[in-house]
């Protein structure tokens, strides 16, 4: 499947995935409620019987959701003018795992910028986001940047420099840009900014498919 709109990407599986005109509000709502549940779960200090009662409520919700399932989790829709998987684990608003990364902006030079707010559920070192999640945000951002530049590609190498701890609970800005192409290899850089300071930088090599 192809789409000629600038910044629109077509992952390999797109030809087999249903494309929704818009992400259903209830899909986003459910994911948002599950994110809140996870955040409450890592902060809670209630008594054991309350933990057990909460677990039973969650079991009931899971059983309800399992009543009808799709073979493949992938669903595509349009977000910020781009085609994305509703269940993408970084920016999919329908995936509770996704923080999500939102608000994609593209400046006149083609550089991209998005934001994300990661809660305590993403904590690695005390007060700081787990490094794997820092890398995930950057990996996704460079992938998005090269797609926006018209070169959709998969990451084959991602080098992350962790400059300082990336705080959780504060808005993060994730910047990325396409920097060049050599045959099938596409190059990009990215950075995460929190409270006006760069916390991590990445350089990536991606290969077009
Ligand atoms: C829009 C939404 C954004 C989403 C962004 C999400 C970003 C991601 O998470 S992508 C997922 C993670 N990445 C992957 O799963 C990719 C795994 N890798 C692969 O499947 C394969 O390496 C694949 C298909 C990309 C390329 O394989 P193949 O087609 O055989 O290419 P191959 O010949 O090995 O390499 C192509 C070129 O890249 C180079 N290359 C490959 N790997 C590397 C590497 N690690 N470092 C440097 N160069 C490399 C090769 O040397 C070659 O260079 P040249 O053309 O100059 O000879």
XYZ file of N, CA and C and ligand atoms in Angstrom:
684
model
N 0.829 -1.177 0.000
C 0.000 0.000 0.000
C 0.878 1.247 0.000
N 0.570 2.217 -0.821
C 1.358 3.448 -0.823
C 0.438 4.630 -0.577
N 1.021 5.671 -0.093
C 0.277 6.893 0.150
C 1.231 8.021 -0.148
N 0.812 8.951 -0.969
C 1.734 9.981 -1.435
C 1.826 11.177 -0.513
N 1.047 11.182 0.596
C 1.109 12.360 1.454
C 2.474 12.458 2.112
N 3.054 13.681 2.206
C 4.367 13.814 2.820
C 4.354 13.253 4.238
N 5.426 12.551 4.553
C 5.550 12.041 5.907
C 4.784 10.770 6.146
N 4.078 10.285 5.137
C 3.292 9.086 5.331
C 4.156 7.864 5.054
N 4.089 6.891 5.923
C 4.945 5.722 5.784
C 4.102 4.471 5.605
N 4.695 3.497 4.958
C 3.996 2.240 4.737
C 4.868 1.083 5.209
N 4.690 0.622 6.425
C 5.461 -0.520 6.895
C 5.211 -1.735 6.020
N 6.128 -2.724 6.025
C 6.010 -3.859 5.125
C 4.673 -4.600 5.215
N 4.119 -4.701 6.401
C 2.902 -5.487 6.563
C 1.646 -4.711 6.186
N 1.819 -3.444 5.753
C 0.649 -2.596 5.565
C -0.348 -3.167 4.573
N 0.150 -3.869 3.550
C -0.746 -4.390 2.534
C -1.778 -5.356 3.084
N -1.480 -5.954 4.231
C -2.395 -6.928 4.807
C -3.151 -6.380 6.014
N -2.842 -5.157 6.377
C -3.441 -4.627 7.599
C -4.605 -3.712 7.266
N -5.702 -3.822 8.021
C -6.795 -2.885 7.795
C -6.375 -1.470 8.167
N -6.796 -0.500 7.371
C -6.470 0.898 7.651
C -7.740 1.604 8.083
N -7.724 2.132 9.272
C -8.885 2.825 9.810
C -8.812 4.302 9.437
N -9.932 4.931 9.140
C -9.887 6.366 8.856
C -9.456 7.158 10.089
N -9.791 6.652 11.241
C -9.400 7.335 12.483
C -9.309 6.279 13.575
N -8.504 6.587 14.571
C -8.382 5.642 15.677
C -9.629 5.768 16.549
N -10.351 4.656 16.739
C -11.588 4.760 17.534
C -11.312 5.329 18.926
N -12.178 6.223 19.346
C -11.988 6.880 20.648
C -11.906 5.854 21.773
N -12.688 4.777 21.649
C -12.709 3.781 22.725
C -11.384 3.017 22.813
N -10.709 2.838 21.646
C -9.404 2.164 21.645
C -8.390 2.997 22.426
N -8.403 4.296 22.147
C -7.496 5.209 22.839
C -7.843 5.303 24.321
N -9.154 5.329 24.584
C -9.625 5.423 25.973
C -9.162 4.221 26.787
N -9.353 3.015 26.224
C -8.957 1.800 26.944
C -7.452 1.826 27.237
N -6.652 2.173 26.214
C -5.201 2.199 26.418
C -4.825 3.213 27.498
N -5.497 4.357 27.478
C -5.194 5.396 28.481
C -5.530 4.894 29.883
N -6.668 4.206 30.004
C -7.062 3.685 31.335
C -6.087 2.608 31.802
N -5.596 1.782 30.858
C -4.636 0.728 31.246
C -3.313 1.365 31.677
N -2.894 2.419 30.972
C -1.669 3.124 31.393
C -1.820 3.651 32.818
N -3.002 4.225 33.099
C -3.235 4.737 34.466
C -3.192 3.598 35.474
N -3.742 2.453 35.055
C -3.742 1.278 35.935
C -2.310 0.851 36.261
N -1.475 0.805 35.216
C -0.074 0.396 35.413
C 0.625 1.378 36.346
N 0.397 2.666 36.105
C 1.044 3.691 36.933
C 0.569 3.575 38.389
N -0.747 3.369 38.553
C -1.280 3.186 39.914
C -0.697 1.927 40.540
N -0.521 0.900 39.715
C -0.002 -0.378 40.210
C 1.416 -0.272 40.745
N 2.250 0.558 40.096
C 3.633 0.657 40.584
C 3.753 1.609 41.768
N 2.741 2.469 41.964
C 2.800 3.411 43.086
C 2.029 2.925 44.317
N 1.113 1.987 44.116
C 0.167 1.690 45.204
C 0.843 1.102 46.438
N 0.209 1.420 47.566
C 0.697 0.881 48.840
C -0.497 0.340 49.632
N -1.542 -0.089 48.898
C -2.755 -0.574 49.587
C -2.483 -1.956 50.180
N -3.400 -2.372 51.021
C -3.253 -3.655 51.723
C -3.382 -4.826 50.745
N -2.877 -5.983 51.189
C -2.857 -7.177 50.340
C -4.249 -7.540 49.832
N -5.266 -7.416 50.710
C -6.618 -7.796 50.250
C -7.106 -6.861 49.147
N -6.668 -5.616 49.189
C -7.060 -4.682 48.126
C -6.310 -4.999 46.823
N -5.056 -5.424 46.961
C -4.310 -5.851 45.768
C -5.028 -7.028 45.119
N -5.476 -7.971 45.970
C -6.179 -9.154 45.453
C -7.490 -8.746 44.772
N -8.229 -7.824 45.397
C -9.502 -7.373 44.816
C -9.250 -6.689 43.476
N -8.192 -5.858 43.417
C -7.867 -5.167 42.158
C -7.499 -6.185 41.087
N -6.740 -7.209 41.472
C -6.331 -8.239 40.503
C -7.565 -8.938 39.930
N -8.577 -9.152 40.771
C -9.799 -9.811 40.272
C -10.532 -8.916 39.273
N -10.561 -7.614 39.542
C -11.184 -6.674 38.580
C -10.439 -6.727 37.240
N -9.112 -6.776 37.327
C -8.313 -6.794 36.091
C -8.574 -8.092 35.328
N -8.660 -9.195 36.056
C -8.950 -10.483 35.406
C -10.282 -10.409 34.660
N -11.273 -9.787 35.288
C -12.601 -9.680 34.647
C -12.497 -8.849 33.369
N -11.720 -7.775 33.421
C -11.565 -6.925 32.229
C -10.857 -7.695 31.122
N -9.838 -8.465 31.487
C -9.084 -9.236 30.486
C -10.006 -10.258 29.817
N -10.832 -10.914 30.623
C -11.754 -11.914 30.054
C -12.732 -11.255 29.088
N -13.201 -10.062 29.434
C -14.118 -9.333 28.548
C -13.434 -9.042 27.209
N -12.202 -8.593 27.255
C -11.479 -8.244 26.023
C -11.194 -9.483 25.171
N -11.016 -10.629 25.811
C -10.708 -11.858 25.063
C -11.924 -12.473 24.391
N -13.100 -11.907 24.634
C -14.320 -12.504 24.050
C -14.288 -12.483 22.532
N -13.650 -11.454 21.967
C -13.490 -11.422 20.501
C -12.110 -10.877 20.195
N -11.324 -11.634 19.428
C -9.946 -11.205 19.173
C -9.662 -11.205 17.667
N -8.641 -10.410 17.307
C -8.157 -10.401 15.933
C -6.940 -11.295 15.847
N -6.718 -11.903 14.653
C -5.541 -12.754 14.451
C -4.262 -11.948 14.652
N -4.221 -10.764 14.012
C -3.044 -9.909 14.071
C -3.387 -8.665 14.878
N -2.463 -8.219 15.738
C -2.778 -7.005 16.507
C -2.722 -5.740 15.669
N -2.014 -5.807 14.505
C -1.749 -4.587 13.752
C -3.009 -3.990 13.133
N -3.189 -2.711 13.395
C -4.215 -1.908 12.747
C -3.536 -0.602 12.381
N -3.816 -0.076 11.216
C -3.199 1.193 10.828
C -4.231 2.308 10.850
N -3.750 3.489 11.159
C -4.615 4.652 11.073
C -3.750 5.873 10.813
N -4.378 7.040 10.762
C -3.637 8.272 10.506
C -3.532 9.085 11.779
N -2.316 9.519 12.048
C -2.065 10.308 13.243
C -1.081 11.388 12.817
N -1.333 12.610 13.152
C -0.432 13.707 12.774
C -0.144 13.686 11.272
N -1.090 13.219 10.448
C -0.870 13.172 9.006
C -0.027 12.006 8.557
N 0.345 11.122 9.478
C 1.182 9.977 9.150
C 0.425 8.691 9.413
N 0.771 7.677 8.608
C 0.147 6.378 8.811
C 0.943 5.617 9.873
N 0.298 5.258 10.938
C 0.992 4.553 12.022
C 0.172 3.352 12.459
N 0.879 2.420 13.098
C 0.160 1.314 13.711
C -0.509 1.821 14.972
N -1.784 1.551 15.067
C -2.539 1.941 16.259
C -1.885 1.336 17.503
N -1.246 0.172 17.302
C -0.663 -0.551 18.430
C 0.858 -0.478 18.453
N 1.419 0.492 17.755
C 2.871 0.659 17.825
C 3.270 0.865 19.289
N 4.342 0.191 19.751
C 4.662 0.279 21.188
C 5.312 1.580 21.622
N 5.598 2.491 20.667
C 6.162 3.783 21.063
C 5.156 4.915 20.862
N 4.471 4.920 19.711
C 3.537 6.034 19.488
C 2.089 5.608 19.259
N 1.825 4.321 19.348
C 0.456 3.864 19.104
C -0.479 4.224 20.251
N -1.453 5.083 19.994
C -2.341 5.478 21.095
C -3.212 4.325 21.588
N -3.287 3.238 20.792
C -4.086 2.080 21.203
C -3.280 1.045 21.962
N -1.978 1.298 22.156
C -1.142 0.339 22.875
C -0.772 0.910 24.238
N -1.245 0.296 25.313
C -0.941 0.838 26.642
C 0.549 0.847 26.960
N 1.348 0.009 26.258
C 2.794 0.034 26.471
C 3.404 1.346 25.985
N 2.784 1.945 24.973
C 3.325 3.169 24.389
C 3.088 4.335 25.334
N 4.118 5.176 25.577
C 3.921 6.283 26.552
C 2.709 7.180 26.304
N 2.242 7.519 25.132
C 2.789 7.379 23.790
C 3.572 8.635 23.401
N 4.392 8.469 22.339
C 5.098 9.607 21.752
C 4.099 10.315 20.840
N 3.905 11.603 21.027
C 2.823 12.306 20.315
C 3.302 13.634 19.729
N 2.377 14.269 18.984
C 2.572 15.658 18.550
C 3.680 15.869 17.553
N 3.829 14.943 16.606
C 4.908 15.066 15.621
C 4.853 16.414 14.894
N 5.983 17.111 14.916
C 6.110 18.347 14.135
C 7.304 18.206 13.216
N 7.172 18.766 12.031
C 8.251 18.693 11.037
C 8.584 20.121 10.638
N 9.850 20.543 10.845
C 10.165 21.926 10.484
C 10.554 22.015 9.009
N 10.862 23.227 8.560
C 11.125 23.434 7.130
C 12.353 22.675 6.653
N 13.259 22.323 7.574
C 14.456 21.567 7.164
C 14.190 20.063 7.146
N 13.001 19.654 7.602
C 12.663 18.223 7.628
C 12.925 17.577 8.975
N 13.502 18.341 9.918
C 13.740 17.775 11.252
C 12.409 17.533 11.952
N 12.357 16.449 12.731
C 11.115 16.092 13.407
C 11.247 16.321 14.906
N 10.097 16.528 15.525
C 10.068 16.718 16.970
C 8.767 16.143 17.505
N 8.863 15.388 18.575
C 7.674 14.817 19.215
C 7.847 14.954 20.716
N 6.791 14.665 21.449
C 6.893 14.710 22.903
C 6.379 13.410 23.499
N 6.840 13.146 24.706
C 6.363 11.970 25.437
C 6.503 12.249 26.923
N 5.598 11.675 27.675
C 5.661 11.796 29.135
C 5.679 10.379 29.685
N 6.806 9.984 30.238
C 6.930 8.627 30.771
C 6.801 8.681 32.291
N 5.955 7.843 32.828
C 5.735 7.833 34.269
C 6.709 6.904 34.977
N 6.431 6.693 36.250
C 7.322 5.875 37.092
C 7.389 4.422 36.625
N 6.403 3.987 35.867
C 6.425 2.605 35.365
C 7.607 2.369 34.435
N 8.210 3.462 33.937
C 9.345 3.343 33.004
C 10.676 3.550 33.719
N 10.630 3.563 35.047
C 11.846 3.874 35.812
C 12.893 2.774 35.720
N 14.141 3.200 35.503
C 15.293 2.304 35.591
C 16.050 2.699 36.839
N 17.105 3.557 36.707
C 17.732 4.111 37.905
C 16.695 4.980 38.644
N 16.848 5.165 39.962
C 15.860 5.958 40.701
C 15.602 7.320 40.067
N 14.338 7.613 39.793
C 13.950 8.911 39.246
C 14.242 9.087 37.769
N 14.801 8.045 37.158
C 15.212 8.188 35.763
C 14.595 7.106 34.900
N 14.406 7.460 33.651
C 13.823 6.503 32.702
C 14.839 5.398 32.393
N 14.356 4.179 32.316
C 15.193 3.025 31.955
C 15.869 3.288 30.607
N 17.159 2.941 30.521
C 17.917 3.224 29.301
C 17.364 2.547 28.064
N 16.751 1.393 28.237
C 16.158 0.702 27.090
C 15.018 1.510 26.490
N 14.275 2.178 27.372
C 13.178 3.003 26.875
C 13.700 4.285 26.224
N 14.790 4.819 26.769
C 15.431 5.983 26.135
C 15.823 5.596 24.705
N 16.429 4.422 24.558
C 16.837 3.952 23.228
C 15.620 3.727 22.327
N 14.538 3.207 22.913
C 13.328 2.964 22.103
C 12.772 4.265 21.530
N 12.730 5.292 22.376
C 12.223 6.589 21.901
C 13.100 7.093 20.749
N 14.416 6.965 20.915
C 15.329 7.461 19.885
C 15.251 6.610 18.619
N 15.152 5.304 18.789
C 15.042 4.398 17.644
C 13.809 4.759 16.817
N 12.711 4.946 17.521
C 11.477 5.276 16.818
C 11.586 6.640 16.140
N 12.177 7.587 16.850
C 12.273 8.948 16.301
C 13.132 8.986 15.040
N 14.250 8.258 15.036
C 15.081 8.273 13.815
C 14.346 7.562 12.672
N 13.600 6.495 13.024
C 12.812 5.803 11.995
C 11.758 6.713 11.397
N 11.136 7.476 12.257
C 10.118 8.427 11.807
C 10.757 9.516 10.938
N 11.936 10.001 11.365
C 12.590 11.101 10.630
C 12.982 10.680 9.219
N 13.510 9.455 9.083
C 13.921 9.048 7.728
C 12.693 8.769 6.859
N 11.617 8.296 7.488
C 10.382 8.071 6.724
C 9.821 9.406 6.238
N 9.849 10.400 7.129
C 9.383 11.742 6.759
C 10.217 12.292 5.600
N 11.516 11.934 5.585
C 12.403 12.404 4.510
C 12.199 11.608 3.225
N 11.293 10.627 3.273
C 10.997 9.855 2.063
C 11.813 8.591 1.916
N 12.480 8.164 2.999
C 13.304 6.955 2.943
C 12.924 5.989 4.065
N 11.733 5.414 4.048
C 11.363 4.484 5.121
C 12.368 3.345 5.209
N 12.848 3.069 6.399
C 13.956 2.130 6.573
C 13.914 1.527 7.967
N 14.641 0.395 8.101
C 14.728 -0.253 9.412
C 16.097 -0.002 10.015
N 16.124 0.188 11.312
C 17.382 0.444 12.014
C 18.256 -0.802 11.995
N 19.520 -0.643 11.567
C 20.474 -1.750 11.695
C 21.531 -1.427 12.750
N 21.694 -0.160 13.048
C 22.669 0.218 14.078
C 22.182 1.481 14.774
N 22.187 1.420 16.101
C 21.756 2.583 16.897
C 22.771 2.780 18.012
N 23.450 3.927 17.986
C 24.414 4.244 19.046
C 23.804 5.324 19.924
N 23.676 5.019 21.210
C 23.063 5.977 22.143
C 24.119 6.448 23.140
N 24.252 7.754 23.268
C 25.100 8.335 24.310
C 24.173 8.887 25.387
N 24.271 8.298 26.559
C 23.447 8.746 27.689
C 24.216 9.843 28.412
N 23.812 11.083 28.195
C 24.564 12.225 28.733
C 24.259 12.470 30.206
N 22.998 12.331 30.560
C 22.573 12.495 31.953
C 21.257 11.730 32.097
N 20.806 11.543 33.311
C 19.562 10.798 33.517
C 18.387 11.484 32.846
N 17.550 10.690 32.204
C 16.323 11.230 31.607
C 15.217 11.102 32.663
N 14.709 12.224 33.159
C 13.743 12.140 34.254
C 12.398 11.571 33.798
N 11.726 10.848 34.679
C 10.345 10.483 34.357
C 9.407 11.488 35.016
N 8.185 11.532 34.473
C 7.188 12.449 35.039
C 7.297 13.871 34.521
N 8.211 14.131 33.592
C 8.274 15.465 32.975
C 8.211 15.284 31.454
N 7.657 16.264 30.739
C 7.561 16.120 29.287
C 8.951 16.045 28.657
N 9.113 15.097 27.764
C 10.371 14.944 27.030
C 10.138 15.386 25.595
N 11.120 16.055 25.029
C 11.069 16.389 23.605
C 12.044 15.460 22.898
N 11.569 14.809 21.849
C 12.427 13.882 21.104
C 12.601 14.448 19.699
N 13.825 14.865 19.420
C 14.138 15.453 18.112
C 14.910 14.446 17.266
N 14.684 14.462 15.983
C 15.452 13.585 15.093
C 15.518 14.206 13.709
N 16.575 13.838 12.998
C 16.685 14.330 11.623
C 17.412 13.320 10.735
N 16.991 13.296 9.491
C 17.664 12.540 8.429
C 18.932 13.302 8.087
N 20.073 12.592 8.016
C 21.326 13.314 7.736
C 22.000 12.904 6.429
N 21.539 11.811 5.811
C 22.144 11.453 4.534
C 21.817 10.040 4.102
N 22.209 9.717 2.872
C 21.901 8.400 2.305
C 23.080 7.959 1.457
N 23.360 6.650 1.535
C 24.478 6.091 0.766
C 24.020 4.706 0.324
N 23.620 4.574 -0.924
C 23.029 3.310 -1.361
C 21.743 3.064 -0.591
N 21.618 1.869 0.004
C 20.421 1.574 0.810
C 20.553 2.072 2.241
N 21.737 2.520 2.608
C 21.952 2.969 3.992
C 21.476 4.415 4.162
N 20.742 4.628 5.218
C 20.199 5.942 5.523
C 20.717 6.330 6.906
N 21.106 7.584 7.067
C 21.699 8.019 8.331
C 20.801 9.054 9.012
N 20.774 8.976 10.330
C 19.933 9.911 11.083
C 20.520 10.114 12.470
N 20.161 11.235 13.061
C 20.552 11.504 14.447
C 19.306 11.859 15.255
N 19.429 11.726 16.561
C 18.295 12.062 17.418
C 18.779 12.526 18.773
N 17.899 13.160 19.505
C 18.240 13.578 20.869
C 16.958 13.668 21.693
N 17.143 13.520 23.004
C 16.034 13.716 23.940
C 16.385 14.921 24.808
N 15.408 15.809 24.946
C 15.606 17.014 25.753
C 14.578 17.018 26.883
N 15.075 17.211 28.119
C 14.185 17.316 29.282
C 14.574 18.559 30.058
N 13.593 19.349 30.420
C 13.865 20.587 31.172
C 14.962 21.414 30.504
N 14.963 21.455 29.175
C 15.913 22.287 28.435
C 17.301 21.688 28.293
N 17.519 20.488 28.825
C 18.845 19.868 28.735
C 18.788 18.590 27.915
N 19.810 18.370 27.096
C 19.877 17.130 26.326
C 20.305 16.001 27.258
N 19.489 14.956 27.329
C 19.817 13.839 28.227
C 20.423 12.658 27.471
N 20.096 12.531 26.191
C 20.633 11.410 25.410
C 20.679 11.802 23.945
N 21.691 11.269 23.268
C 21.841 11.530 21.836
C 22.037 10.204 21.126
N 21.616 10.145 19.884
C 21.762 8.900 19.127
C 22.197 9.188 17.708
N 22.978 8.256 17.177
C 23.214 8.269 15.734
C 22.824 6.886 15.233
N 22.226 6.861 14.072
C 21.671 5.596 13.589
C 21.965 5.373 12.119
N 22.112 4.090 11.792
C 22.148 3.669 10.390
C 20.897 2.829 10.178
N 20.191 3.134 9.127
C 18.998 2.366 8.782
C 19.164 1.864 7.353
N 18.451 0.815 7.020
C 18.533 0.257 5.663
C 17.128 0.252 5.061
N 17.040 0.799 3.859
C 15.727 0.869 3.215
C 15.240 -0.520 2.853
N 13.931 -0.680 2.826
C 13.361 -1.983 2.456
C 12.480 -1.824 1.236
C 7.566 5.173 10.770
C 7.664 4.393 12.021
C 9.094 4.349 12.518
C 9.371 3.066 13.162
C 10.834 2.971 13.463
C 11.102 1.698 14.129
C 12.593 1.481 14.103
C 12.817 0.053 14.369
O 12.653 -0.390 15.469
S 13.260 -0.905 13.057
C 13.227 -2.528 13.796
C 14.584 -2.966 14.285
N 15.394 -3.295 13.159
C 15.285 -4.510 12.550
O 14.520 -5.374 12.918
C 16.174 -4.697 11.359
C 16.905 -6.050 11.464
N 17.816 -6.185 10.310
C 17.374 -6.726 9.166
O 16.266 -7.262 9.059
C 18.333 -6.690 8.003
O 19.602 -6.219 8.460
C 17.829 -5.759 6.875
C 16.630 -6.423 6.169
C 17.424 -4.377 7.427
C 18.943 -5.521 5.877
O 19.382 -6.769 5.468
P 19.873 -6.945 3.939
O 18.771 -6.535 3.018
O 20.428 -8.317 3.828
O 20.988 -5.843 3.800
P 22.572 -5.951 4.038
O 23.167 -6.286 2.703
O 22.926 -6.818 5.206
O 22.928 -4.469 4.452
C 22.679 -3.382 3.567
C 23.784 -2.373 3.811
O 23.698 -1.959 5.190
C 24.956 -2.209 5.839
N 24.711 -2.644 7.203
C 23.906 -3.656 7.626
N 23.938 -3.744 8.957
C 24.774 -2.787 9.383
C 25.223 -2.376 10.668
N 24.798 -2.970 11.786
N 26.090 -1.340 10.739
C 26.514 -0.733 9.615
N 26.116 -1.042 8.361
C 25.264 -2.077 8.270
C 25.616 -3.308 5.006
O 27.012 -3.293 5.157
C 25.177 -2.939 3.610
O 25.987 -1.895 3.168
P 26.416 -1.730 1.632
O 25.104 -1.573 0.861
O 27.274 -0.533 1.598
O 27.107 -3.022 1.264
